[in-house]
Coordinates of C-alpha atoms in Angstrom, one line a residue:
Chain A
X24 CA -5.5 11.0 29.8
X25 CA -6.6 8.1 27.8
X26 CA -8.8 6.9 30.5
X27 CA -10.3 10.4 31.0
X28 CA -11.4 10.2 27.8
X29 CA -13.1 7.2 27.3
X30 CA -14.9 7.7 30.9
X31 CA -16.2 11.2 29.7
X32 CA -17.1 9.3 26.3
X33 CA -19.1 6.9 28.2
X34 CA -20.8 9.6 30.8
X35 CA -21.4 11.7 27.7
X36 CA -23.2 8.9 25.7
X37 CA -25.3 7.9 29.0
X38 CA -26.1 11.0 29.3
X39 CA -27.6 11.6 25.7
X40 CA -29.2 8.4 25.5
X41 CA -30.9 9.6 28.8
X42 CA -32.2 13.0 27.8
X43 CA -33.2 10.8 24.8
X44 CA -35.0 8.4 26.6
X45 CA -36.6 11.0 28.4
X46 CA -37.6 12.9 25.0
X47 CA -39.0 9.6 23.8
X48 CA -41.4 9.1 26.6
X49 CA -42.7 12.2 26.0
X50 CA -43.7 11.4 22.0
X51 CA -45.1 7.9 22.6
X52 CA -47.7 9.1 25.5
X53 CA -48.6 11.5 22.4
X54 CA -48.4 9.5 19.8
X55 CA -50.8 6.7 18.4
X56 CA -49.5 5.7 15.1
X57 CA -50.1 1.7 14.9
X58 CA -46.6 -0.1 14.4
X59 CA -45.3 -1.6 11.0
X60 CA -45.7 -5.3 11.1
X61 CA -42.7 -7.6 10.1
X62 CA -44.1 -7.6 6.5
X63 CA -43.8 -3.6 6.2
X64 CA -40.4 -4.0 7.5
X65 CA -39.3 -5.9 4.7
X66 CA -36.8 -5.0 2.1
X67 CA -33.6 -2.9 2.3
X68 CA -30.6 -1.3 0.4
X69 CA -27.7 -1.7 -1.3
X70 CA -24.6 0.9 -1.8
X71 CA -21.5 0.4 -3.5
X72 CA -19.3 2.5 -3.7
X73 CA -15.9 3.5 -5.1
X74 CA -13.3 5.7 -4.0
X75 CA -9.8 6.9 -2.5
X76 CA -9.3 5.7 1.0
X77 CA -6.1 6.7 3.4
X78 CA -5.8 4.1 6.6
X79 CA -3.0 3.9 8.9
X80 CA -3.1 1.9 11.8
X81 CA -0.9 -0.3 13.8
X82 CA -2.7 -3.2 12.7
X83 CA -1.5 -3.3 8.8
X84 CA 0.6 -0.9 6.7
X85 CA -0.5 2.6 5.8
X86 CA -3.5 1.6 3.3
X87 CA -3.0 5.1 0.3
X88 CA -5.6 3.7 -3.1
X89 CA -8.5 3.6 -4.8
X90 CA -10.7 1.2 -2.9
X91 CA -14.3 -0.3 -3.5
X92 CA -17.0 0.3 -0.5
X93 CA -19.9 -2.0 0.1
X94 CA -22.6 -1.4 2.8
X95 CA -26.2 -3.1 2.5
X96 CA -28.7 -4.4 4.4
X97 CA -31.8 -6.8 3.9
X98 CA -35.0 -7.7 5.7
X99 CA -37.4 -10.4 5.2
X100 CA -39.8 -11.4 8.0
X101 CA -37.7 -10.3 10.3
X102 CA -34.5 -12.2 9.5
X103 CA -31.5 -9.9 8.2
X104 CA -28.6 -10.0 6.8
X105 CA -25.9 -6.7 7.0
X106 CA -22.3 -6.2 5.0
X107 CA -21.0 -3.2 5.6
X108 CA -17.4 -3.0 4.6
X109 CA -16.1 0.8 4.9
X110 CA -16.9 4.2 4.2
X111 CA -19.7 6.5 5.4
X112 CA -20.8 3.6 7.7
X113 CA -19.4 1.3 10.8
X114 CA -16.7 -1.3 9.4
X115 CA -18.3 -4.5 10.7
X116 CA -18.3 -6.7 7.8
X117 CA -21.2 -9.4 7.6
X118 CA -24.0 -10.1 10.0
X119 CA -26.9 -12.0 10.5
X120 CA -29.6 -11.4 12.6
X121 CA -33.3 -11.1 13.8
X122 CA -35.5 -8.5 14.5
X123 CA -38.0 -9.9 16.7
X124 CA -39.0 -6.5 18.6
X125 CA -39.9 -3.1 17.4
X126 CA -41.7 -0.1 19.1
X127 CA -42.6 3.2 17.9
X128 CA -38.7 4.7 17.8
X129 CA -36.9 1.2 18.8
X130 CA -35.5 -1.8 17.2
X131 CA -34.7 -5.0 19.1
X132 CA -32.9 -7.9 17.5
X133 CA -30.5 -10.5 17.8
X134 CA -27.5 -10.2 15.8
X135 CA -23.9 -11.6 15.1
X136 CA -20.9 -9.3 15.3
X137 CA -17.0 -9.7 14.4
X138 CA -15.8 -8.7 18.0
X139 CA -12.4 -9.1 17.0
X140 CA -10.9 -9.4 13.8
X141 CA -8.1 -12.2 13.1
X142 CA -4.6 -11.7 13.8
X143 CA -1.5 -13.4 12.1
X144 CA 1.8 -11.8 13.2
X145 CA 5.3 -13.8 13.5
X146 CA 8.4 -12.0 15.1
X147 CA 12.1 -13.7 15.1
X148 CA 13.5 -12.0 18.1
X149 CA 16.8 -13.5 18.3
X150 CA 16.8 -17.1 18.5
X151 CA 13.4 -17.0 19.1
X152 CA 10.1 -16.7 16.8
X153 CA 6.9 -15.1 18.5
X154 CA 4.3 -16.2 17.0
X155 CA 0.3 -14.5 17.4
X156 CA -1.8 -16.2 15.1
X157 CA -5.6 -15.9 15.8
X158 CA -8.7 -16.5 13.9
X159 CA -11.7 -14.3 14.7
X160 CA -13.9 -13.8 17.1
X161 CA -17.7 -14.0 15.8
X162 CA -20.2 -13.4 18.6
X163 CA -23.4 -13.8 18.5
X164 CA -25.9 -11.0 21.3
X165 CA -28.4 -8.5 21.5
X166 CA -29.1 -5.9 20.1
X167 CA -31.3 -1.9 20.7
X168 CA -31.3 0.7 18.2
X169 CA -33.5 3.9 18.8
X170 CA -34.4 6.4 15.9
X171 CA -35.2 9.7 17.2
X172 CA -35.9 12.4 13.9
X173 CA -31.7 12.8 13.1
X174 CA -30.0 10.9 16.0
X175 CA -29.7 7.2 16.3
X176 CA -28.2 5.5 19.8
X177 CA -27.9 1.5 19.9
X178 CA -26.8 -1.0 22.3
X179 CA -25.0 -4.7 21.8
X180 CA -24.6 -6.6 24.5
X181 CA -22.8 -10.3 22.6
X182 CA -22.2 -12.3 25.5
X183 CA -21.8 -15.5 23.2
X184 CA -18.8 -16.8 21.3
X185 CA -19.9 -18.6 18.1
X186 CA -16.4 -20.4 17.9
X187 CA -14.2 -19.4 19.8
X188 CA -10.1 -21.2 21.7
X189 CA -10.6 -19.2 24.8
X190 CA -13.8 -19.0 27.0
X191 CA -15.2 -15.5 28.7
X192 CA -15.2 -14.1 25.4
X193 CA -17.5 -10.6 26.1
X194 CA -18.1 -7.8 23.8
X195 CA -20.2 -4.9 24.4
X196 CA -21.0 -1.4 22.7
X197 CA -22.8 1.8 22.3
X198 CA -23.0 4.6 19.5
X199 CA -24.2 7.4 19.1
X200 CA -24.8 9.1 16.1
X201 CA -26.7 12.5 14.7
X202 CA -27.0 13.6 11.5
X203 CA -27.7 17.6 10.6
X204 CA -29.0 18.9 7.0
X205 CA -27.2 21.5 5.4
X206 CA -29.0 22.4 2.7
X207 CA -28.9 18.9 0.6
X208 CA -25.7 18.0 2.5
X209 CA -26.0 15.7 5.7
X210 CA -23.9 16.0 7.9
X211 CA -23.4 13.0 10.1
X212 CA -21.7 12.4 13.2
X213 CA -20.9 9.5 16.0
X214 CA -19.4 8.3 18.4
X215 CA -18.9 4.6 19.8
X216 CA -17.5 3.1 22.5
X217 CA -16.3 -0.9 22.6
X218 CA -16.2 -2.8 25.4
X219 CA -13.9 -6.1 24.8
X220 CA -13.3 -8.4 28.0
X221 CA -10.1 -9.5 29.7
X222 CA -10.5 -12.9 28.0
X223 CA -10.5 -11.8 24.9
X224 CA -8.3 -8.9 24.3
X225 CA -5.6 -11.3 26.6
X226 CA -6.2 -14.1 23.9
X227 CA -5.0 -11.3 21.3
X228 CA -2.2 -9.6 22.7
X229 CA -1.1 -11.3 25.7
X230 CA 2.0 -13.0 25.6
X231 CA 2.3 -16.3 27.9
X232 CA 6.1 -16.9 29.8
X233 CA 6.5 -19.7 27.3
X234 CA 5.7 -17.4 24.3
X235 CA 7.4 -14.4 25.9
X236 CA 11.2 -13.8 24.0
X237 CA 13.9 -11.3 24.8
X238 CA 12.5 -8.0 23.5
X239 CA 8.5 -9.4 23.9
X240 CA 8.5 -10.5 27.7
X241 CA 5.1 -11.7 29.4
X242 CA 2.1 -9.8 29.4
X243 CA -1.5 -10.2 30.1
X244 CA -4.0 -7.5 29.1
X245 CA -7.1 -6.3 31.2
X246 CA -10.3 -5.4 29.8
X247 CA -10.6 -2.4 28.0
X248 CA -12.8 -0.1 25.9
X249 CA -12.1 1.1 22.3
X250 CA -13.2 4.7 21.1
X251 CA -14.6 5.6 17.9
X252 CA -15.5 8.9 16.5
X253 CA -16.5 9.7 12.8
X254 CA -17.9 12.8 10.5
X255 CA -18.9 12.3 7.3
X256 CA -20.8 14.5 4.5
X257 CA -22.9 12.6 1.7
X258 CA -24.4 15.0 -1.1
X259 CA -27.0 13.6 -3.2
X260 CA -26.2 13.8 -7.1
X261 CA -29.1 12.1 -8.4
X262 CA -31.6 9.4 -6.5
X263 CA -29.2 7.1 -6.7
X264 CA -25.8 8.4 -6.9
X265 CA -23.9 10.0 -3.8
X266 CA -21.0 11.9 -3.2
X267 CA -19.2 10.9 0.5
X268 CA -16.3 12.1 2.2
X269 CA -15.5 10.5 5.5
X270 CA -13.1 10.8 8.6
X271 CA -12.6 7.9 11.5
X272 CA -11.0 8.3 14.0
X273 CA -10.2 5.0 16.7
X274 CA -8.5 5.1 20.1
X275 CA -7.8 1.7 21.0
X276 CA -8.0 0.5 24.5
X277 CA -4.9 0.9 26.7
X278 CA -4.4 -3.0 27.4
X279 CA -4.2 -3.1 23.7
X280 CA -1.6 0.1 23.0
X281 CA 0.5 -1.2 26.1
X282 CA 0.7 -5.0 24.2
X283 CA 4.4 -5.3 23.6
X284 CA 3.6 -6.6 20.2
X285 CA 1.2 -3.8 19.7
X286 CA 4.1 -1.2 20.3
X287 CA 6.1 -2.7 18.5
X288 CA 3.7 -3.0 15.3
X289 CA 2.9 0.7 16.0
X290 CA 6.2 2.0 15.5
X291 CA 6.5 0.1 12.2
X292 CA 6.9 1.9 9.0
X293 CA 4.1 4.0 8.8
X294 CA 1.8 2.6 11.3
X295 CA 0.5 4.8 13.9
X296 CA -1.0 3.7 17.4
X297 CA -4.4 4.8 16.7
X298 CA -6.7 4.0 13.5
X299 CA -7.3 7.1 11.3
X300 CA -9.5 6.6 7.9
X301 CA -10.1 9.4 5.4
X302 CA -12.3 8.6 2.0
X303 CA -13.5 10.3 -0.7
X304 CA -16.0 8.5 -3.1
X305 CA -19.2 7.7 -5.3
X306 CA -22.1 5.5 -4.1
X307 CA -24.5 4.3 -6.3
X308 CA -27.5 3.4 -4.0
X309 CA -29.6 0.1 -5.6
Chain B
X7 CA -101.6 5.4 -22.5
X8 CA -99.3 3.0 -22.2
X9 CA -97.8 3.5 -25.4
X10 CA -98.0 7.8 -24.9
X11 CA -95.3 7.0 -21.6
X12 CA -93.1 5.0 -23.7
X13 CA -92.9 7.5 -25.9
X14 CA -92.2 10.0 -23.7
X15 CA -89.8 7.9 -22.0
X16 CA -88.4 7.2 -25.7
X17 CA -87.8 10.9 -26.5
X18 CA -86.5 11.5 -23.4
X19 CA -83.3 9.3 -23.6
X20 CA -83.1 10.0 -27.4
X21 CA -82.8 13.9 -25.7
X22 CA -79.8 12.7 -23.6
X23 CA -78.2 11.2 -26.0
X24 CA -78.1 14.2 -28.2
X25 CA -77.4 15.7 -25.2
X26 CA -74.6 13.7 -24.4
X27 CA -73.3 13.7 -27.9
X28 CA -73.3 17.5 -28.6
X29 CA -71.9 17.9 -25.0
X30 CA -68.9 15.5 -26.1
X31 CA -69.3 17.5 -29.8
X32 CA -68.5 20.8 -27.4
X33 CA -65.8 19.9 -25.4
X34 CA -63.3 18.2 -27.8
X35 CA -63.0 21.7 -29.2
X36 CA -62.3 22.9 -25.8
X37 CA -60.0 20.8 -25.1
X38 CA -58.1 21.7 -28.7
X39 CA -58.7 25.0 -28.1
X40 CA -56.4 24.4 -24.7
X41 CA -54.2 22.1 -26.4
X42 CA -53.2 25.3 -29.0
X43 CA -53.1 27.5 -26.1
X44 CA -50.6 25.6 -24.6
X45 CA -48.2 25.2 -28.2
X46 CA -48.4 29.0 -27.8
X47 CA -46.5 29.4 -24.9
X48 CA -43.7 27.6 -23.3
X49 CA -42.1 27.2 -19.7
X50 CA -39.1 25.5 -19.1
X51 CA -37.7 24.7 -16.0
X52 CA -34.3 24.3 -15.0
X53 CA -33.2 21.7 -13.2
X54 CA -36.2 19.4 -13.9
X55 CA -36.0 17.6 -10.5
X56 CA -34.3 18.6 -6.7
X57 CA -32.9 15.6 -5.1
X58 CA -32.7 15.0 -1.2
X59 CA -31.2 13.1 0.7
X60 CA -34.1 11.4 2.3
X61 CA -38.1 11.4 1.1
X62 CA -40.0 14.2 3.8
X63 CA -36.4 16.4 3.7
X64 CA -36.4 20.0 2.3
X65 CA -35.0 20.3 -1.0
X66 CA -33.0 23.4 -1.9
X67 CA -32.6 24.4 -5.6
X68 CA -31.5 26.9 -7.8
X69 CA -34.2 27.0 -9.9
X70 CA -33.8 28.8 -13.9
X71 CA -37.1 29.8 -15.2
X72 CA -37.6 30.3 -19.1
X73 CA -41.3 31.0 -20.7
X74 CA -42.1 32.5 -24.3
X75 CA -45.0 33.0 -25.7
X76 CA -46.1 34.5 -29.3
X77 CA -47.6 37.0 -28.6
X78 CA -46.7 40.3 -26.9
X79 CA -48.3 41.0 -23.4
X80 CA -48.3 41.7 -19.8
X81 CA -47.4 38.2 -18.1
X82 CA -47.0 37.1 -14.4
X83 CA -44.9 34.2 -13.3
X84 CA -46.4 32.0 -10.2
X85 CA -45.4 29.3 -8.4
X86 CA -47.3 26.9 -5.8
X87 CA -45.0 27.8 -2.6
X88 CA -47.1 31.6 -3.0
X89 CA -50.5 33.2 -4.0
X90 CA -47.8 36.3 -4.8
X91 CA -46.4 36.5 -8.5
X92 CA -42.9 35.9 -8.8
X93 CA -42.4 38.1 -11.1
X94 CA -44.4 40.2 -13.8
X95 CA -43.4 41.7 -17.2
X96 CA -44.8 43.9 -18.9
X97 CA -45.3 44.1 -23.4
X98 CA -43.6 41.5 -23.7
X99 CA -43.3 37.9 -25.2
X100 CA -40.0 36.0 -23.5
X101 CA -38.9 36.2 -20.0
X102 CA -36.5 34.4 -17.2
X103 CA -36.2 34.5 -13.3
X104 CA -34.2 32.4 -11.0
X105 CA -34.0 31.6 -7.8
X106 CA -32.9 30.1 -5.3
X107 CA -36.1 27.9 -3.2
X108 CA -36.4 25.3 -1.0
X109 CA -39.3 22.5 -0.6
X110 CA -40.8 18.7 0.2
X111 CA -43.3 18.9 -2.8
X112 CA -43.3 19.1 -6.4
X113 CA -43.2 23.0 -7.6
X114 CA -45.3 23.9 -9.8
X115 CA -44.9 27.0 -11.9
X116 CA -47.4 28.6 -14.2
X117 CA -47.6 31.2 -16.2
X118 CA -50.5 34.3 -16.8
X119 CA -51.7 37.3 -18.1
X120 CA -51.5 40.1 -15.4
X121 CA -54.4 40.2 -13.9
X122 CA -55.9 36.8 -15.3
X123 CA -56.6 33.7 -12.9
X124 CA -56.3 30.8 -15.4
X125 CA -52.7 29.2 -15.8
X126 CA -51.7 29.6 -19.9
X127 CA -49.0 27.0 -19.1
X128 CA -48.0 25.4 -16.5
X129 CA -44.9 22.8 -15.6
X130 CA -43.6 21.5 -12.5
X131 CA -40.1 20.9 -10.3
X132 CA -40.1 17.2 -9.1
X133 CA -39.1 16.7 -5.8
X134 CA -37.0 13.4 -5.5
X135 CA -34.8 11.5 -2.7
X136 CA -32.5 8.9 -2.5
X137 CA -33.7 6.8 0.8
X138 CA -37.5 7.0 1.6
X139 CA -38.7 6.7 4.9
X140 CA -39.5 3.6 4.9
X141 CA -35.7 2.6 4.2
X142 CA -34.1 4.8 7.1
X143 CA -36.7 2.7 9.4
X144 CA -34.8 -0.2 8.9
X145 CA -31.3 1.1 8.0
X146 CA -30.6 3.5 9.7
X147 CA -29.0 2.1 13.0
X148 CA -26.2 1.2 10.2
X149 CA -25.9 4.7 8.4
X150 CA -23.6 6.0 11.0

């Protein structure tokens, strides 16, 4: 079932991006508008945000308070810098990058991304401890966006671990996200799909015969592909003040739910196997 | 003749300048002539500003209308969205009208005599946005 899903995720997202493409083609034959120059580029924005934020996932214990939200972004000369730390946007924390390509509707840079955040778990299981302690994994690839009016697809391809203990680190993704105006509501919603590689998703939650213990026996995960899907409503109360509500939703991969630490950490208190996020809050946009 | 064209050229710019000055003389009193037109009558506007999401978007607003003037009469209410009225009255000196509009430029909203061309007052609906376009260029690959 799990499988089904994320393989009519990832025929669904080709698909758009195609009919997109396709759409695209059409415009720029039409269209002659000269192309911003680095310069016109530069400058960004800054939100902050404060609010109450529900997260339950196997990864931590049920998150249930008032929370702060950051997300901004800066451009100068085509170097950037991005921190976007929860709410209404992806969770990726900081990244630098640089935007050395742009066309009519797309964006072309080279970017870092956190692939894989760090991991510090220790289980006594009998007479044994089992310890998974990892830092993360900070990649460094390439990157597409495409703007189309009120849709928004991008590709990462990271094929480059800045510092990594393990080699074949891989991390790929795509999202797709639209965004629909209800009278001066938008209405935004996405999908993504990550792609983590053998290497690195074994590194996390694979478990070697000298690690293994009596209840966490040896295990090696595969490859496998994360699915995200997220609404969220933002309603404008002045030019620089926002009101956002948000729901995520993440199906992890299944070489990461069938990790023996994994189910165990799921069924912990009130951790669940999959990532859910709900928030509520107010954004003052700099 | 020499000094017969200097002359003439002599009265002639002493001619503008009169010109020029009762010109100036005539339209300062115009313009305080408008100036009291305008204390007669007032339009208020309610909210002052519709705020959007993003700079190009439609804006949607309840808009309150107020006007008064001091005087008694038969007064139409226009906006720019329409060459139609909004809404006339008739012998009187106060009305309202709301409603609820939509738009991606200022509004403005005047006030006249039925019948009359020329505005008696008018006052305008800011339109206003939180990111403008040239933001969601660069940010928006983020604003998932």
């Amino acid at each position: 079932m799990k499988k089904t899903l994320q393989h009519l995720s990832l025929s669904l997202l080709i698909g758009l991006s195609t009919i997109h493409s396709n759409h695209l083609y059409a415009e720029d034959v039409i269209s002659n508008t000269p192309e911003p120059d680095q310069e016109d580029r530069n400058g960004g924005f800054l939100k902050l945000g404060y609010g109450y934020k529900v997260e339950i996932s196997p990864y931590a214990d049920e998150v249930n308070k008032f929370s702060m939200f950051l997300n901004g972004r800066y451009q100068w000369n085509g170097l950037f810098v991005e921190a976007f730390y929860g709410a209404n946007e992806r969770n990726e924390g900081l990244s630098i990058g640089y935007n050395f390509y742009n066309t009519q509707d797309w964006n072309f840079d080279v970017s870092t991304i956190n692939a894989h955040g760090e991991i510090n778990v220790g289980i006594a299981d009998a007479d044994k401890m089992l310890f998974q302690d990892f830092d993360n994994t900070d990649m460094i690839g390439l990157r597409a966006t495409g703007n189309f009016e009120q849709a928004t697809v991008q590709f990462m391809v990271a094929p480059y671990a800045m510092s990594s203990d393990y080699d074949d680190a891989f991390y790929a993704s795509m999202w797709l996200g639209k965004s629909w105006q209800v009278k001066n509501w938008e209405l935004h919603g996405s999908i993504g799909l990550e792609y983590r590689s053998a290497a690195m998703l074994d590194y996390y939650y694979g478990i070697s015969a000298e690690e293994a213990t009596e209840h966490f026996g040896p295990y090696e995960a595969g490859a496998g592909i994360d699915v995200t899907a997220q609404v969220s409503a933002s309603y404008p109360i002045s030019t620089n003040i926002l009101f956002e509500t948000y729901f995520k939703y993440t199906d992890f991969a299944g070489s990461i739910n069938d990790s023996p630490v994994m189910q165990f950490a799921s069924s912990f208190g009130d951790r669940a196997k999959e990532r859910t996020e709900v928030g509520v809050l107010v954004s003052y946009v700099f | 003749m020499n000094y017969f064209i200097n002359q003439t050229f002599i009265y002639k710019l002493l001619a503008y300048i009169v010109l020029l000055i009762l010109g100036t003389g005539f339209g300062f009193p115009h313009l305080s002539f408008a100036k009291e037109l305008q204390a007669q009558y007032s339009l208020i506007i309610e909210p002052e500003q519709c705020v959007a999401m993003r700079q190009g978007q439609v804006c949607y607003v309840d808009v309150k209308i107020s006007w008064q003037a001091k005087q008694m009469n038969d007064y139409c209410l226009f906006s720019s969205l329409q060459p139609k009225a909004l809404q006339c009255w008739s012998n009187v000196s106060t009305g309202s009208f709301q409603q609820e509009m939509s738009a991606n430029k200022n509004l403005v909203f005047s006030l006249r005599k039925k019948g009359r061309l020329s505005d008696l007052i008018t006052n305008e609906l800011e339109m206003a946005w939180v990111y403008d376009k040239s933001t969601r260029k660069n940010v928006s690959w983020r604003m998932f």
